[in-house]
Coordinates of C-alpha atoms and ligand atoms in Angstrom, one line a residue:
M1 CA 0.1 -6.6 20.5
N2 CA 2.2 -9.3 21.8
Q3 CA 5.4 -8.7 23.7
Q4 CA 6.5 -12.3 23.6
Q5 CA 6.2 -12.4 19.7
A6 CA 9.4 -13.7 17.9
Y7 CA 10.2 -11.5 15.0
Q8 CA 12.6 -10.9 12.2
F9 CA 13.0 -8.0 9.7
T10 CA 14.9 -7.1 6.6
I11 CA 14.4 -3.7 4.9
P12 CA 15.6 -2.9 1.4
Q13 CA 19.3 -2.5 1.2
N14 CA 19.2 1.1 0.8
V15 CA 16.4 3.6 1.7
H16 CA 17.0 7.2 1.0
F17 CA 14.6 10.0 2.2
G18 CA 14.7 13.7 1.5
L19 CA 13.1 16.7 -0.2
G20 CA 14.8 16.8 -3.5
S21 CA 16.5 13.6 -3.0
L22 CA 15.7 12.4 -6.6
K23 CA 19.1 14.0 -7.5
K24 CA 20.6 11.0 -5.6
L25 CA 19.4 8.7 -8.2
P26 CA 22.7 8.7 -10.2
D27 CA 24.4 7.2 -7.1
F28 CA 21.8 4.4 -6.9
L29 CA 22.4 3.8 -10.5
K30 CA 26.1 3.6 -10.1
D31 CA 25.8 1.3 -7.1
N32 CA 23.3 -0.8 -9.0
A33 CA 25.9 -1.7 -11.6
S34 CA 23.3 -2.1 -14.4
D35 CA 24.1 -0.3 -17.8
H36 CA 20.4 -0.7 -19.0
V37 CA 17.3 -0.1 -16.8
F38 CA 13.7 -0.7 -17.6
L39 CA 11.4 2.1 -16.3
I40 CA 8.0 1.0 -15.3
S41 CA 5.4 3.7 -14.8
D42 CA 2.0 5.1 -16.1
H43 CA 0.8 7.8 -18.6
G44 CA -0.5 10.0 -15.6
L45 CA 3.0 10.4 -14.5
E46 CA 4.2 10.9 -18.0
S47 CA 1.6 13.6 -18.5
I48 CA 3.2 15.7 -15.6
G49 CA 6.6 15.3 -17.1
L50 CA 7.9 13.1 -14.3
V51 CA 8.8 10.1 -16.6
K52 CA 11.0 12.4 -18.9
K53 CA 12.7 13.9 -15.8
I54 CA 13.7 10.4 -14.6
K55 CA 14.8 9.3 -18.1
D56 CA 16.9 12.3 -18.4
I57 CA 18.7 11.6 -15.2
V58 CA 19.3 7.9 -16.1
I59 CA 20.6 9.0 -19.5
D60 CA 22.8 11.7 -18.1
A61 CA 24.4 9.0 -15.9
G62 CA 25.4 7.2 -19.1
I63 CA 22.8 4.3 -18.7
K64 CA 20.5 3.1 -21.3
V65 CA 16.8 3.2 -20.6
S66 CA 13.8 1.4 -22.0
E67 CA 10.1 1.9 -20.8
Y68 CA 6.8 0.5 -20.1
L69 CA 4.1 3.1 -19.3
E70 CA 0.9 1.1 -19.8
V71 CA 0.3 0.5 -15.9
K72 CA -3.3 1.2 -14.9
P73 CA -4.8 1.3 -11.3
N74 CA -5.4 -2.2 -10.0
P75 CA -3.0 -3.6 -12.6
T76 CA -3.9 -6.9 -14.3
V77 CA -2.2 -10.1 -15.3
A78 CA -2.4 -9.0 -18.9
I79 CA -0.4 -5.7 -18.0
V80 CA 2.3 -7.9 -16.2
D81 CA 2.6 -10.2 -19.3
E82 CA 2.9 -7.2 -21.7
A83 CA 5.6 -5.6 -19.5
V84 CA 7.6 -8.9 -19.0
A85 CA 7.6 -9.4 -22.8
L86 CA 9.1 -6.0 -23.4
Y87 CA 11.5 -6.2 -20.5
K88 CA 12.9 -9.5 -22.0
K89 CA 13.1 -7.9 -25.5
S90 CA 14.8 -4.8 -24.2
G91 CA 18.0 -6.4 -22.9
A92 CA 17.8 -4.4 -19.7
T93 CA 19.2 -5.8 -16.5
S94 CA 17.4 -3.8 -13.6
I95 CA 14.1 -2.0 -13.2
I96 CA 13.1 1.4 -11.9
A97 CA 9.6 1.4 -10.5
L98 CA 8.1 5.0 -10.7
G99 CA 4.7 5.7 -9.4
G100 CA 2.1 4.6 -6.8
G101 CA 1.5 1.0 -5.7
S102 CA 0.3 -0.1 -9.3
P103 CA 3.7 0.5 -11.1
M104 CA 5.7 -0.8 -8.1
D105 CA 3.6 -3.9 -7.9
V106 CA 3.9 -4.7 -11.6
A107 CA 7.6 -3.9 -11.4
K108 CA 8.0 -6.8 -8.7
A109 CA 5.9 -9.2 -10.8
V110 CA 8.1 -8.4 -13.9
G111 CA 11.1 -8.9 -11.6
V112 CA 9.9 -12.4 -10.8
L113 CA 8.8 -13.6 -14.2
A114 CA 11.9 -12.2 -16.1
V115 CA 14.0 -14.6 -13.9
Y116 CA 11.9 -17.6 -13.3
G117 CA 9.3 -17.5 -16.2
G118 CA 5.7 -18.7 -16.3
K119 CA 2.5 -16.6 -15.1
I120 CA 2.4 -14.5 -12.1
T121 CA -0.6 -16.7 -11.0
E122 CA 1.8 -19.5 -10.5
Y123 CA 3.5 -17.5 -7.8
E124 CA 0.2 -16.6 -5.9
G125 CA 0.4 -17.1 -2.1
A126 CA 3.2 -17.2 0.2
H127 CA 6.8 -17.9 -0.5
K128 CA 6.7 -19.4 -3.9
V129 CA 9.3 -17.1 -5.5
P130 CA 12.4 -19.4 -5.5
G131 CA 15.1 -16.9 -5.1
P132 CA 16.5 -13.3 -6.0
I133 CA 14.6 -11.3 -8.6
I134 CA 15.6 -8.5 -10.9
P135 CA 17.0 -5.6 -8.8
I136 CA 14.4 -2.9 -8.4
I137 CA 14.9 0.9 -7.6
A138 CA 11.5 2.0 -6.3
I139 CA 10.5 5.6 -6.5
P140 CA 7.1 6.1 -4.9
T141 CA 5.0 9.0 -6.1
T142 CA 2.0 8.4 -3.6
A143 CA 2.0 8.3 0.2
G144 CA 0.9 5.6 -0.2
T145 CA 1.0 2.0 -0.4
G146 CA 4.5 1.5 1.1
S147 CA 5.1 -1.0 -1.7
E148 CA 8.6 0.2 -1.9
V149 CA 9.4 -1.7 1.3
T150 CA 6.8 -4.5 1.3
A151 CA 7.2 -8.1 0.2
F152 CA 3.9 -8.1 -1.7
S153 CA 2.8 -7.6 -5.2
V154 CA -1.0 -7.3 -5.7
I155 CA -2.2 -8.1 -9.3
T156 CA -5.8 -8.3 -10.5
D157 CA -6.7 -11.6 -12.4
E158 CA -9.4 -10.6 -14.5
S159 CA -10.4 -14.1 -15.6
R160 CA -11.8 -14.5 -12.0
N161 CA -12.3 -10.9 -10.9
Y162 CA -9.7 -11.6 -8.2
K163 CA -6.8 -9.5 -6.8
L164 CA -4.1 -12.1 -6.2
T165 CA -1.2 -11.4 -3.8
V166 CA 2.2 -12.7 -4.3
F167 CA 4.1 -12.7 -0.9
S168 CA 7.7 -13.4 -0.8
Y169 CA 10.6 -11.4 0.8
E170 CA 12.4 -11.8 -2.4
L171 CA 10.1 -9.0 -3.8
L172 CA 11.6 -6.4 -1.4
P173 CA 13.0 -3.7 -3.9
K174 CA 16.8 -3.3 -3.5
Y175 CA 16.6 0.5 -3.3
A176 CA 13.8 2.9 -2.3
L177 CA 14.2 6.6 -3.0
L178 CA 11.8 8.7 -1.2
D179 CA 11.5 12.2 -2.4
P180 CA 8.5 14.1 -0.8
K181 CA 8.5 16.6 -3.8
L182 CA 7.2 13.7 -6.0
I183 CA 3.9 13.4 -4.1
M184 CA 3.2 17.1 -4.2
T185 CA 1.6 16.8 -7.8
A186 CA -1.2 14.4 -6.6
P187 CA -4.7 15.7 -7.0
A188 CA -6.5 16.1 -3.6
S189 CA -8.7 12.9 -4.1
I190 CA -5.6 10.7 -4.7
A191 CA -3.7 12.3 -1.8
A192 CA -6.7 11.6 0.5
A193 CA -7.3 8.0 -0.6
C194 CA -3.6 7.0 -0.6
G195 CA -3.2 8.8 2.7
I196 CA -5.9 6.9 4.3
D197 CA -4.7 3.7 2.8
A198 CA -1.1 4.4 4.5
L199 CA -3.0 5.2 7.8
I200 CA -4.9 1.9 7.5
H201 CA -1.7 -0.1 6.9
A202 CA -0.3 1.3 10.2
M203 CA -3.7 0.7 12.1
E204 CA -4.1 -2.9 10.9
A205 CA -0.5 -3.8 11.5
Y206 CA -0.9 -2.3 15.1
V207 CA -3.8 -4.4 16.0
S208 CA -2.7 -7.4 14.0
R209 CA -2.4 -10.7 15.7
D210 CA 1.0 -10.9 14.1
S211 CA 2.3 -7.5 15.5
S212 CA 5.6 -7.4 17.3
P213 CA 7.5 -4.7 19.2
F214 CA 9.3 -3.9 16.0
S215 CA 6.3 -3.5 13.8
D216 CA 4.6 -1.6 16.6
A217 CA 7.4 1.0 16.7
M218 CA 6.9 1.5 12.8
A219 CA 3.1 1.6 13.0
E220 CA 3.0 4.0 16.0
K221 CA 5.5 6.5 14.2
A222 CA 3.4 6.1 11.1
M223 CA 0.1 7.0 12.9
E224 CA 1.8 9.9 14.6
L225 CA 3.1 11.4 11.3
I226 CA 0.0 10.7 9.2
G227 CA -2.6 11.4 11.9
A228 CA -1.1 14.9 12.4
N229 CA -0.6 15.7 8.7
I230 CA -3.1 14.0 6.6
R231 CA -5.7 16.9 6.6
R232 CA -3.1 19.5 6.1
F233 CA -1.5 17.6 3.2
V234 CA -4.8 17.0 1.4
A235 CA -5.8 20.6 1.9
N236 CA -2.4 21.9 0.3
R237 CA -0.2 19.3 -1.3
K238 CA 2.6 21.9 -1.6
D239 CA 3.0 22.0 2.1
E240 CA 6.5 20.6 2.4
E241 CA 6.3 19.7 6.1
A242 CA 3.1 17.8 5.6
A243 CA 4.5 16.0 2.5
C244 CA 7.5 14.9 4.3
A245 CA 5.5 13.6 7.2
M246 CA 3.1 11.7 4.9
M247 CA 6.0 10.1 2.8
A248 CA 7.8 9.1 5.9
G249 CA 4.7 7.8 7.5
S250 CA 3.6 5.8 4.5
N251 CA 6.9 4.2 4.3
F252 CA 7.0 3.3 8.0
A253 CA 3.5 1.9 7.8
G254 CA 4.7 -0.3 4.8
I255 CA 7.5 -1.6 6.9
A256 CA 5.0 -2.3 9.8
F257 CA 2.7 -4.3 7.7
A258 CA 5.4 -6.1 5.6
W259 CA 6.0 -7.9 8.8
A260 CA 2.8 -7.8 10.9
R261 CA 0.4 -8.3 7.9
L262 CA -3.0 -6.5 7.8
G263 CA -6.6 -7.4 8.6
N264 CA -10.2 -7.5 7.4
V265 CA -10.1 -4.2 5.7
H266 CA -7.6 -5.2 3.2
A267 CA -9.0 -8.8 2.8
M268 CA -12.4 -7.2 2.1
S269 CA -11.2 -4.2 -0.1
H270 CA -9.4 -6.3 -2.6
P271 CA -12.6 -8.0 -4.0
V272 CA -14.3 -4.7 -4.1
S273 CA -11.6 -3.4 -6.3
A274 CA -11.5 -6.7 -8.4
F275 CA -15.2 -6.7 -9.1
F276 CA -16.1 -2.9 -9.4
G277 CA -12.6 -1.3 -10.2
V278 CA -12.8 0.9 -7.1
P279 CA -9.4 2.5 -6.3
H280 CA -7.6 0.7 -3.4
G281 CA -7.4 3.5 -1.0
V282 CA -11.2 4.4 -1.5
A283 CA -12.3 1.0 -1.1
N284 CA -10.3 0.6 2.2
S285 CA -11.5 4.0 3.7
I286 CA -15.2 3.2 3.2
L287 CA -14.7 -0.4 4.8
L288 CA -12.6 1.0 7.7
P289 CA -15.2 2.3 10.1
V290 CA -17.3 -0.8 9.7
I291 CA -14.3 -3.1 10.5
A292 CA -13.1 -0.9 13.4
Q293 CA -16.5 -1.2 14.9
Y294 CA -16.4 -5.0 14.4
N295 CA -12.9 -5.3 15.9
A296 CA -13.7 -3.1 19.0
L297 CA -14.7 -6.3 20.9
A298 CA -11.2 -7.5 20.7
D299 CA -9.5 -4.3 21.6
Q300 CA -6.8 -4.5 24.1
G301 CA -6.2 -0.9 24.8
R302 CA -4.9 0.1 21.5
Y303 CA -7.9 1.9 20.1
E304 CA -7.3 4.7 22.6
K305 CA -3.8 5.1 21.3
I306 CA -4.9 5.2 17.7
Y307 CA -7.6 7.6 18.6
N308 CA -5.0 10.0 20.2
Y309 CA -3.0 9.9 17.1
I310 CA -5.8 10.6 14.6
S311 CA -8.0 12.9 16.8
V312 CA -8.2 16.7 16.1
E313 CA -9.3 16.9 19.8
K314 CA -6.1 18.0 21.7
E315 CA -7.5 17.6 25.3
P316 CA -7.0 14.3 27.1
V317 CA -9.9 11.9 26.9
N318 CA -11.7 10.6 30.0
N319 CA -13.4 7.3 29.9
F320 CA -12.3 6.4 26.5
K321 CA -14.6 4.0 24.5
P322 CA -13.8 2.2 21.3
E323 CA -16.7 3.8 19.5
M324 CA -15.0 7.2 19.9
L325 CA -12.4 5.9 17.5
V326 CA -15.0 4.7 15.1
R327 CA -16.6 8.2 15.1
E328 CA -13.2 9.7 14.6
I329 CA -12.5 7.7 11.6
R330 CA -15.9 8.6 10.2
K331 CA -15.2 12.2 10.7
L332 CA -11.7 11.9 9.0
N333 CA -13.4 10.2 5.9
E334 CA -15.9 13.1 5.8
D335 CA -13.3 15.8 6.0
L336 CA -11.2 14.2 3.3
G337 CA -14.2 13.8 0.9
I338 CA -14.3 9.8 1.1
P339 CA -17.7 8.4 0.1
S340 CA -19.5 7.1 3.1
C341 CA -20.8 3.7 1.7
L342 CA -19.8 1.1 -1.0
S343 CA -23.2 1.6 -3.0
E344 CA -21.9 5.3 -3.6
V345 CA -18.9 3.8 -5.6
G346 CA -21.1 1.5 -7.6
V347 CA -20.9 -1.9 -5.4
T348 CA -24.0 -4.0 -5.8
E349 CA -25.5 -6.4 -3.3
D350 CA -25.5 -9.3 -5.8
K351 CA -21.8 -9.7 -5.7
I352 CA -21.6 -9.8 -1.8
P353 CA -21.6 -13.7 -1.6
Q354 CA -18.8 -14.0 -4.1
M355 CA -16.8 -11.2 -2.7
A356 CA -17.1 -12.7 0.8
E357 CA -15.7 -16.0 -0.5
D358 CA -12.8 -14.3 -2.1
A359 CA -12.0 -12.2 1.0
M360 CA -11.9 -15.4 3.1
K361 CA -9.0 -16.6 0.9
S362 CA -6.8 -13.7 2.0
G363 CA -4.0 -14.2 4.6
N364 CA -5.2 -11.0 6.3
I365 CA -8.2 -12.6 7.8
A366 CA -6.1 -14.7 10.1
A367 CA -4.1 -11.6 11.1
N368 CA -7.3 -9.7 11.9
P369 CA -7.7 -9.3 15.8
R370 CA -11.3 -10.6 15.9
S371 CA -11.9 -14.0 14.2
S372 CA -14.3 -14.0 11.2
T373 CA -16.5 -16.5 9.5
L374 CA -17.9 -16.3 6.0
K375 CA -21.1 -15.1 7.6
D376 CA -19.4 -12.4 9.5
I377 CA -17.7 -11.0 6.2
I378 CA -21.1 -11.1 4.4
N379 CA -22.6 -9.1 7.3
L380 CA -19.8 -6.6 7.2
Y381 CA -20.3 -6.1 3.4
H382 CA -24.0 -5.4 4.0
Q383 CA -23.1 -3.0 6.7
A384 CA -20.7 -1.1 4.4
L385 CA -23.1 -1.1 1.4
Ligands
NAD1 N1 2.4 -4.1 -2.7 C1 1.9 -3.6 -1.6 O1 2.4 -3.7 -0.6 C2 0.7 -2.8 -1.7 C3 0.1 -2.2 -0.6 C4 -1.1 -1.5 -0.7 C5 -1.7 -1.4 -2.0 N2 -1.1 -1.9 -3.1 C6 -1.6 -1.9 -4.4 O2 -1.3 -0.7 -5.0 C7 -2.2 -0.2 -5.8 C8 -2.7 1.3 -5.5 O3 -1.7 2.1 -5.7 P1 -1.8 3.7 -5.3 O4 -3.0 4.0 -4.4 O5 -0.4 4.2 -4.9 O6 -2.2 4.3 -6.8 P2 -1.9 3.9 -8.3 O7 -0.4 3.5 -8.5 O8 -2.9 3.0 -8.9 O9 -2.0 5.3 -9.0 C9 -3.3 6.1 -9.0 C10 -3.3 7.2 -9.9 O10 -2.5 8.2 -9.4 C11 -1.8 8.8 -10.2 N3 -0.6 9.4 -9.6 C12 0.3 8.8 -8.8 N4 1.1 9.5 -8.2 C13 1.0 10.8 -8.6 C14 1.5 12.1 -8.5 N5 2.6 12.2 -7.7 N6 0.9 13.2 -9.2 C15 -0.1 13.0 -9.9 N7 -0.7 11.7 -10.2 C16 -0.2 10.7 -9.6 C17 -1.3 7.7 -11.3 O11 -0.9 8.3 -12.5 C18 -2.7 7.0 -11.3 O12 -3.5 7.5 -12.4 C19 -3.4 -1.1 -5.8 O13 -3.4 -2.0 -6.8 C20 -3.2 -1.8 -4.5 O14 -3.7 -3.1 -4.4 C21 0.1 -2.7 -3.0
ZN2 ZN1 -3.6 -0.8 1.3

């Protein structure tokens, strides 16, 4: 948004992208110089044989492997504590995070606590991690959160129904291995929710007050790749070209928002997931059209660009109006089978005041292009209900 914006960026030391690139894992392991890795993943990925596949590669490379597979969507403080205890007992010296955002975020939290101790709640907020964490090799299986290149770990504190964010550049994984073959096993509903989440990362970063020419470049390419391929990918996850575009797009979107932050969609979706267990991508997708409408007032010409990236209409548009983007987003949600309102996913009105209070605590509120008061957020939740 701001051509004068000063900016900085660091991306993980080594990002590798390619169909079938999982076979490069031994090179990463060698470079990582750790003779015992701790694999963090979930039972969903175990059930499709992926966990075993990774373990076999590690063992064949002559490296010892221990595992923690109890990660659940919207992972909790208790899951992190359990994983840290096992990590410490194992004697491992590095971590492989295999999965969507949930295993990757748990891995980052384990990486912090294994070095500096305490509870993950003590590191909540910005820049509280004192120094380097356990080296992480991130292998995403969704496209996706972009967590393999972000400085965030999002963990649910069940004691207060709150999704806390640890934000520190120390959390950036040392390696990211992006093999689009790994996202092809996702059911359509997960591909849709994760795909829209990635698109929202790019959109929110693109209109963020903290955007820079660097984050814009990443966000625009992400929107181009995801916009042109999300429908195709959800329709057929075995479509290699679409899978490659989604995986790269999700990664670029992650890089964009790691540096430009997000906005009201993410600020408001975290409480929805914390109170009602709604999957992250689903909560975001439902909120998106309402927030896009709200932010239209602050648009500085970027809505038309976003519209052109995601629209199925190929003819150039005359007299573009921001409402056209809002309509297009609703159509995308509908095409991909996303519920149209929060009440459809079990959200109830009585929690709106508390959810709004919690949303206001998010750093993403300050990055949203249009300023928001508590009252605005309450209104927006009512509209999305
Ligand atoms: N750290 C960040 O920067 C960041 C950014 C956005 C979201 N998040 C967090 O990430 C979490 C959401 O992650 P997610 O949306 O990737 O989902 P997830 O990791 O919670 O996984 C959801 C389900 O999909 C299954 N799954 C994953 N990949 C699969 C595959 N290839 N084939 C079949 N099944 C597969 C898993 O087994 C799981 O049951 C939320 O907690 C969210 O807050 C973090
Ligand atoms: Zn997200």
